[in-house]
Amino acid sequence: MTTRPLSVPQIQKFAFAIFLAWVAIFVFLFYYTLNFSLPVAVADSVITNGLLAVACIILSNLLGYYQPKNETILFILVLTLMMALTITLASKFALNLLFVDNITYRSFLNLSILVRFIIVFIFLAWCALANILWYRLEEQSATQERLLTAQNLSKEAELNKLRHQLQPHFLFNSLNSVYALTIVNPKEAGTMITKLAAFLRGTLKRDDEVWVSVGEEMEYIQLYLDIEKVRFSHRLNIDVNVDEDTLNLRLPGTLLQPIVENAIKFGLYNTSASITISMHVKIVNSVLVIMVQNPFDPEMKATGGTGFGLSAIKRRLYLLFADEKLLKTKATDDNLFITTLKIPQANDKNNIN
């Protein structure tokens, strides 16, 4: 709903002050400069400026309800000319009736009719332009607000889509693991299915939580690691270091699991030896930093996959922070693959190192 300028208390006070000042100026002009009596000066100023004030109020409300999209200037010109003419004639008629016996004043009134018309027209034109500017800014602000709301809804919908896509992605990989385990170790398959059920139950409970604490996310990751350790047994070693001062920090939910899954896939799937996947969680300059490290063999071809996990994380981070550099990966000379995730805290995007 469009806000009328004269419905704003501050503008009401300002407009009333201008009206009183304008009336006082004309009273001063007629009484001290043109030497008319005080009743004549007050009556002329109050009637003329009172009609002008009423016309400004009507003009403001009219422009709030209707403004032509084309030829706006022509519309304002015609409208203000008509209103200025009406005010000038109405004030002349009223003052002539009021001071019918004052020949000198009536003669002055007739001689000054053109000047009065020009002054009233200029004031009305200024009022019209000010109101048009107000309503255009209001319309622009409302349009931007609607656009921002639509963008936020679109972003939220895409975030939800990505979060819900991650769950089938993980479930698909986990079911493949369960299938492989039923072949090599049927007894452990039942344990893995139980842990998978607990993991998915926890996922459903936190489905609507966009942001979670580091402590909650690490518990979630531990359930996932328990599932993978059932399958790989002694071959998979986990080294997790979480600084105490990070446990209550916040990060988007279900964000670490694809990173850890990626580390396991590239670190373990193409080797029969045991490996160690390390994770370090710390806070640096108001930024939560999570580093996941895994060994890899550069001469071996990586296991195929959808490639959805890390790309979905990058997309989520961009939607949340508008920053494409929050997730980085690199391979070192000693065959270590390091994934670094940075999450600004309290929407602080300026302290990202």
Short mmCIF file of C-alpha atoms in Angstrom, two decimals:
data_model
loop_
_atom_site.label_atom_id
_atom_site.label_comp_id
_atom_site.label_asym_id
_atom_site.label_seq_id
_atom_site.Cartn_x
_atom_site.Cartn_y
_atom_site.Cartn_z
CA MET A 1 0.00 0.00 0.00
CA THR A 2 1.33 3.42 -1.03
CA THR A 3 2.14 5.79 1.80
CA ARG A 4 0.70 9.26 1.35
CA PRO A 5 3.20 12.07 2.08
CA LEU A 6 0.72 13.95 4.26
CA SER A 7 0.08 10.81 6.33
CA VAL A 8 3.63 11.00 7.69
CA PRO A 9 3.65 12.95 11.00
CA GLN A 10 6.96 14.68 10.29
CA ILE A 11 5.73 15.88 6.89
CA GLN A 12 2.45 17.03 8.42
CA LYS A 13 4.33 19.19 10.91
CA PHE A 14 6.64 20.53 8.22
CA ALA A 15 3.74 21.34 5.86
CA PHE A 16 1.80 23.08 8.64
CA ALA A 17 4.87 25.17 9.50
CA ILE A 18 5.25 26.18 5.84
CA PHE A 19 1.57 27.14 5.68
CA LEU A 20 1.81 29.35 8.76
CA ALA A 21 5.01 30.96 7.48
CA TRP A 22 3.48 31.57 4.04
CA VAL A 23 0.38 33.16 5.62
CA ALA A 24 2.55 35.35 7.84
CA ILE A 25 4.66 36.49 4.88
CA PHE A 26 1.59 37.57 2.92
CA VAL A 27 0.10 39.33 5.96
CA PHE A 28 3.39 41.20 6.39
CA LEU A 29 3.47 42.03 2.67
CA PHE A 30 -0.07 43.40 2.54
CA TYR A 31 0.04 45.23 5.87
CA TYR A 32 3.52 46.75 5.94
CA THR A 33 4.43 46.98 2.25
CA LEU A 34 1.11 47.67 0.52
CA ASN A 35 -0.39 49.52 3.52
CA PHE A 36 -3.69 47.64 3.61
CA SER A 37 -5.53 47.34 6.88
CA LEU A 38 -4.81 44.35 9.10
CA PRO A 39 -8.24 42.70 8.50
CA VAL A 40 -7.72 42.96 4.74
CA ALA A 41 -4.18 41.60 4.97
CA VAL A 42 -5.21 38.67 7.19
CA ALA A 43 -8.31 37.85 5.16
CA ASP A 44 -6.49 37.90 1.82
CA SER A 45 -3.61 35.79 3.10
CA VAL A 46 -5.76 33.23 4.93
CA ILE A 47 -8.33 32.79 2.13
CA THR A 48 -5.82 32.60 -0.73
CA ASN A 49 -3.32 30.39 1.08
CA GLY A 50 -6.06 28.30 2.67
CA LEU A 51 -7.45 27.48 -0.78
CA LEU A 52 -3.91 26.79 -1.96
CA ALA A 53 -3.33 24.39 0.95
CA VAL A 54 -6.59 22.55 0.22
CA ALA A 55 -5.59 22.29 -3.45
CA CYS A 56 -2.19 20.85 -2.46
CA ILE A 57 -3.88 18.20 -0.30
CA ILE A 58 -6.27 17.28 -3.13
CA LEU A 59 -3.39 17.21 -5.61
CA SER A 60 -1.28 14.97 -3.38
CA ASN A 61 -4.06 12.43 -2.90
CA LEU A 62 -5.06 12.54 -6.56
CA LEU A 63 -1.52 11.77 -7.70
CA GLY A 64 -1.39 8.93 -5.20
CA TYR A 65 -4.34 7.26 -6.92
CA TYR A 66 -3.59 8.11 -10.52
CA GLN A 67 -0.51 9.01 -12.54
CA PRO A 68 -0.41 8.55 -16.31
CA LYS A 69 2.48 6.42 -17.51
CA ASN A 70 2.84 8.52 -20.65
CA GLU A 71 2.88 12.32 -20.96
CA THR A 72 3.08 12.85 -17.22
CA ILE A 73 4.45 16.38 -17.56
CA LEU A 74 1.56 17.40 -19.82
CA PHE A 75 -0.94 15.91 -17.36
CA ILE A 76 0.63 17.81 -14.44
CA LEU A 77 0.77 21.03 -16.46
CA VAL A 78 -2.92 20.90 -17.39
CA LEU A 79 -3.96 19.83 -13.89
CA THR A 80 -2.02 22.56 -12.09
CA LEU A 81 -3.20 25.23 -14.57
CA MET A 82 -6.83 24.27 -13.95
CA MET A 83 -6.38 24.19 -10.18
CA ALA A 84 -4.45 27.48 -10.16
CA LEU A 85 -7.17 29.14 -12.21
CA THR A 86 -9.88 27.77 -9.92
CA ILE A 87 -8.10 28.96 -6.75
CA THR A 88 -7.42 32.42 -8.21
CA LEU A 89 -11.02 32.95 -9.29
CA ALA A 90 -12.47 31.50 -6.09
CA SER A 91 -10.28 33.66 -3.85
CA LYS A 92 -11.09 36.76 -5.94
CA PHE A 93 -14.81 36.03 -5.68
CA ALA A 94 -14.66 35.47 -1.91
CA LEU A 95 -12.56 38.56 -1.25
CA ASN A 96 -14.77 40.74 -3.45
CA LEU A 97 -17.79 39.64 -1.44
CA LEU A 98 -15.98 40.16 1.84
CA PHE A 99 -14.69 43.68 1.03
CA VAL A 100 -17.38 44.89 -1.35
CA ASP A 101 -17.12 48.46 -0.05
CA ASN A 102 -13.32 48.71 -0.24
CA ILE A 103 -12.83 50.16 -3.73
CA THR A 104 -9.06 50.51 -3.39
CA TYR A 105 -8.54 46.89 -2.36
CA ARG A 106 -10.93 45.59 -5.04
CA SER A 107 -9.02 47.56 -7.67
CA PHE A 108 -5.75 46.09 -6.40
CA LEU A 109 -7.34 42.64 -6.46
CA ASN A 110 -8.25 43.00 -10.13
CA LEU A 111 -4.82 44.34 -11.07
CA SER A 112 -2.93 41.58 -9.21
CA ILE A 113 -4.98 38.66 -10.54
CA LEU A 114 -2.31 37.59 -13.05
CA VAL A 115 0.48 37.73 -10.46
CA ARG A 116 -1.65 35.72 -8.03
CA PHE A 117 -2.34 33.14 -10.71
CA ILE A 118 1.38 32.78 -11.51
CA ILE A 119 2.35 32.44 -7.83
CA VAL A 120 -0.37 29.83 -7.18
CA PHE A 121 0.56 27.94 -10.36
CA ILE A 122 4.28 27.81 -9.43
CA PHE A 123 3.48 26.58 -5.92
CA LEU A 124 1.08 23.91 -7.20
CA ALA A 125 3.58 22.80 -9.85
CA TRP A 126 6.27 22.44 -7.19
CA CYS A 127 3.85 20.50 -4.99
CA ALA A 128 2.91 18.21 -7.89
CA LEU A 129 6.52 17.46 -8.81
CA ALA A 130 7.42 16.78 -5.19
CA ASN A 131 4.51 14.35 -4.88
CA ILE A 132 5.37 12.61 -8.15
CA LEU A 133 8.94 12.16 -6.94
CA TRP A 134 7.64 10.79 -3.61
CA TYR A 135 5.31 8.27 -5.27
CA ARG A 136 7.90 7.19 -7.83
CA LEU A 137 10.40 6.53 -5.05
CA GLU A 138 7.71 4.65 -3.11
CA GLU A 139 6.92 2.58 -6.20
CA GLN A 140 10.60 1.90 -6.83
CA SER A 141 11.12 0.90 -3.20
CA ALA A 142 8.10 -1.43 -3.31
CA THR A 143 9.34 -2.96 -6.57
CA GLN A 144 12.79 -3.54 -5.13
CA GLU A 145 11.27 -5.05 -2.00
CA ARG A 146 9.14 -7.43 -4.08
CA LEU A 147 12.18 -8.33 -6.19
CA LEU A 148 14.25 -8.95 -3.06
CA THR A 149 11.48 -11.10 -1.58
CA ALA A 150 11.24 -13.09 -4.80
CA GLN A 151 15.01 -13.54 -4.89
CA ASN A 152 15.06 -14.68 -1.25
CA LEU A 153 12.24 -17.14 -1.90
CA SER A 154 14.04 -18.41 -4.98
CA LYS A 155 17.29 -18.73 -3.05
CA GLU A 156 15.54 -20.51 -0.17
CA ALA A 157 13.83 -22.87 -2.61
CA GLU A 158 17.16 -23.69 -4.28
CA LEU A 159 18.85 -24.21 -0.91
CA ASN A 160 16.08 -26.61 0.12
CA LYS A 161 16.39 -28.37 -3.21
CA LEU A 162 20.14 -28.80 -2.75
CA ARG A 163 19.72 -30.03 0.83
CA HIS A 164 17.12 -32.57 -0.21
CA GLN A 165 19.22 -33.65 -3.18
CA LEU A 166 22.13 -34.41 -0.88
CA GLN A 167 20.11 -36.96 1.08
CA PRO A 168 19.27 -39.22 -1.92
CA HIS A 169 22.87 -38.75 -3.08
CA PHE A 170 24.18 -40.06 0.24
CA LEU A 171 21.53 -42.78 0.43
CA PHE A 172 22.47 -44.01 -3.05
CA ASN A 173 26.14 -44.29 -2.06
CA SER A 174 25.31 -45.90 1.29
CA LEU A 175 23.07 -48.52 -0.32
CA ASN A 176 25.91 -49.37 -2.67
CA SER A 177 28.12 -49.82 0.38
CA VAL A 178 25.51 -52.04 2.05
CA TYR A 179 25.23 -54.12 -1.10
CA ALA A 180 29.01 -54.57 -1.26
CA LEU A 181 29.09 -55.47 2.42
CA THR A 182 26.43 -58.17 2.06
CA ILE A 183 28.79 -59.92 -0.34
CA VAL A 184 32.00 -59.72 1.66
CA ASN A 185 30.64 -59.67 5.23
CA PRO A 186 26.87 -60.38 5.59
CA LYS A 187 27.03 -60.20 9.39
CA GLU A 188 28.32 -56.64 9.37
CA ALA A 189 25.69 -55.66 6.79
CA GLY A 190 22.97 -55.80 9.47
CA THR A 191 25.02 -53.53 11.75
CA MET A 192 25.55 -51.10 8.91
CA ILE A 193 21.83 -51.02 8.06
CA THR A 194 21.04 -50.24 11.72
CA LYS A 195 23.55 -47.39 11.77
CA LEU A 196 22.24 -46.14 8.42
CA ALA A 197 18.71 -46.07 9.84
CA ALA A 198 19.92 -44.06 12.85
CA PHE A 199 21.72 -41.66 10.52
CA LEU A 200 18.66 -41.14 8.33
CA ARG A 201 16.44 -40.71 11.39
CA GLY A 202 18.74 -37.94 12.57
CA THR A 203 18.62 -36.41 9.10
CA LEU A 204 14.82 -36.26 9.18
CA LYS A 205 14.83 -34.62 12.62
CA ARG A 206 17.10 -31.83 11.45
CA ASP A 207 15.52 -31.47 8.02
CA ASP A 208 14.20 -27.96 8.68
CA GLU A 209 17.35 -26.69 10.39
CA VAL A 210 19.28 -24.54 7.95
CA TRP A 211 21.94 -23.66 10.53
CA VAL A 212 23.31 -25.99 13.20
CA SER A 213 26.11 -25.82 15.74
CA VAL A 214 29.51 -27.35 15.12
CA GLY A 215 28.84 -29.79 17.96
CA GLU A 216 25.62 -31.00 16.34
CA GLU A 217 27.23 -31.31 12.93
CA MET A 218 30.14 -33.32 14.34
CA GLU A 219 27.70 -35.74 15.99
CA TYR A 220 26.02 -36.09 12.61
CA ILE A 221 29.36 -36.73 10.90
CA GLN A 222 30.26 -39.32 13.53
CA LEU A 223 27.16 -41.33 12.60
CA TYR A 224 28.27 -41.27 8.97
CA LEU A 225 31.81 -42.32 9.90
CA ASP A 226 30.43 -45.19 11.98
CA ILE A 227 28.67 -46.44 8.86
CA GLU A 228 31.81 -46.26 6.76
CA LYS A 229 33.99 -47.84 9.47
CA VAL A 230 31.65 -50.84 9.58
CA ARG A 231 32.37 -51.40 5.92
CA PHE A 232 36.10 -50.67 5.84
CA SER A 233 36.94 -51.79 9.38
CA HIS A 234 40.66 -51.35 10.24
CA ARG A 235 41.43 -49.83 6.82
CA LEU A 236 39.79 -46.55 7.76
CA ASN A 237 41.30 -44.42 10.51
CA ILE A 238 39.85 -41.08 11.53
CA ASP A 239 41.73 -38.25 13.25
CA VAL A 240 39.34 -35.49 14.32
CA ASN A 241 40.50 -32.36 16.14
CA VAL A 242 37.80 -29.88 17.11
CA ASP A 243 38.79 -26.78 19.07
CA GLU A 244 36.60 -26.28 22.12
CA ASP A 245 35.81 -22.68 21.23
CA THR A 246 34.18 -23.76 17.96
CA LEU A 247 31.53 -26.13 19.32
CA ASN A 248 28.88 -23.42 19.59
CA LEU A 249 29.67 -21.77 16.25
CA ARG A 250 27.16 -22.13 13.43
CA LEU A 251 27.33 -23.59 9.95
CA PRO A 252 24.80 -24.75 7.36
CA GLY A 253 23.49 -28.21 8.21
CA THR A 254 24.48 -31.34 6.25
CA LEU A 255 27.48 -29.51 4.80
CA LEU A 256 30.42 -31.62 6.02
CA GLN A 257 29.14 -35.09 5.10
CA PRO A 258 29.77 -34.76 1.33
CA ILE A 259 33.29 -33.43 2.06
CA VAL A 260 34.11 -36.39 4.31
CA GLU A 261 32.52 -38.76 1.79
CA ASN A 262 34.70 -37.28 -0.92
CA ALA A 263 37.81 -37.76 1.24
CA ILE A 264 36.93 -41.41 1.87
CA LYS A 265 36.17 -42.06 -1.78
CA PHE A 266 39.43 -40.64 -3.12
CA GLY A 267 41.54 -41.79 -0.18
CA LEU A 268 40.33 -45.36 0.31
CA TYR A 269 38.40 -46.70 -2.63
CA ASN A 270 41.41 -47.31 -4.86
CA THR A 271 43.74 -48.87 -2.32
CA SER A 272 43.78 -51.93 -0.09
CA ALA A 273 46.04 -50.31 2.51
CA SER A 274 44.83 -48.50 5.60
CA ILE A 275 44.62 -44.73 5.46
CA THR A 276 44.01 -41.88 7.87
CA ILE A 277 41.54 -39.12 7.16
CA SER A 278 42.07 -36.10 9.37
CA MET A 279 39.72 -33.26 10.17
CA HIS A 280 40.61 -30.06 11.99
CA VAL A 281 38.01 -27.50 13.07
CA LYS A 282 39.16 -24.08 14.29
CA ILE A 283 38.21 -20.40 14.37
CA VAL A 284 40.37 -17.81 12.57
CA ASN A 285 39.44 -14.10 12.58
CA SER A 286 35.70 -14.72 13.11
CA VAL A 287 35.70 -17.39 10.40
CA LEU A 288 35.04 -21.05 11.10
CA VAL A 289 37.71 -23.04 9.24
CA ILE A 290 37.31 -26.79 8.63
CA MET A 291 40.11 -28.72 6.95
CA VAL A 292 39.63 -32.30 5.75
CA GLN A 293 42.75 -34.14 4.58
CA ASN A 294 43.12 -37.51 2.88
CA PRO A 295 45.94 -39.31 1.04
CA PHE A 296 45.57 -40.18 -2.63
CA ASP A 297 47.46 -42.02 -5.32
CA PRO A 298 47.95 -39.70 -8.32
CA GLU A 299 48.67 -42.67 -10.61
CA MET A 300 45.38 -44.38 -9.92
CA LYS A 301 42.14 -43.42 -11.60
CA ALA A 302 39.55 -42.04 -9.22
CA THR A 303 36.40 -44.01 -8.59
CA GLY A 304 33.53 -42.69 -10.69
CA GLY A 305 30.67 -40.82 -9.09
CA THR A 306 28.06 -38.20 -9.73
CA GLY A 307 30.32 -35.36 -8.65
CA PHE A 308 27.28 -33.76 -7.03
CA GLY A 309 28.50 -33.41 -3.42
CA LEU A 310 31.18 -30.72 -3.63
CA SER A 311 29.43 -28.82 -6.42
CA ALA A 312 26.28 -28.68 -4.29
CA ILE A 313 28.30 -27.35 -1.35
CA LYS A 314 29.83 -24.61 -3.51
CA ARG A 315 26.38 -23.66 -4.75
CA ARG A 316 24.92 -23.55 -1.23
CA LEU A 317 27.80 -21.41 0.02
CA TYR A 318 27.39 -19.01 -2.89
CA LEU A 319 23.65 -18.69 -2.22
CA LEU A 320 24.24 -18.05 1.49
CA PHE A 321 27.30 -15.79 1.31
CA ALA A 322 27.65 -14.74 -2.35
CA ASP A 323 31.26 -15.92 -2.20
CA GLU A 324 32.71 -18.58 -4.48
CA LYS A 325 35.98 -18.92 -2.52
CA LEU A 326 34.68 -20.43 0.71
CA LEU A 327 35.38 -24.00 -0.44
CA LYS A 328 38.86 -24.75 -1.74
CA THR A 329 40.68 -27.95 -2.63
CA LYS A 330 44.35 -28.56 -3.31
CA ALA A 331 46.75 -31.46 -3.75
CA THR A 332 50.16 -31.33 -2.10
CA ASP A 333 53.44 -32.72 -3.36
CA ASP A 334 53.36 -35.48 -0.74
CA ASN A 335 50.09 -36.82 -2.20
CA LEU A 336 47.66 -35.29 0.26
CA PHE A 337 44.34 -33.89 -0.86
CA ILE A 338 43.14 -31.03 1.36
CA THR A 339 39.63 -29.58 1.35
CA THR A 340 39.23 -26.29 3.21
CA LEU A 341 35.83 -24.94 4.14
CA LYS A 342 35.33 -21.43 5.57
CA ILE A 343 32.11 -20.29 7.20
CA PRO A 344 31.90 -16.59 8.20
CA GLN A 345 30.28 -16.11 11.58
CA ALA A 346 27.61 -13.49 12.32
CA ASN A 347 27.44 -12.74 8.57
CA ASP A 348 30.96 -11.34 8.71
CA LYS A 349 32.16 -11.60 5.13
CA ASN A 350 35.07 -9.21 5.49
CA ASN A 351 37.33 -11.33 7.66
CA ILE A 352 37.73 -14.26 5.27
CA ASN A 353 41.39 -15.10 4.92
#
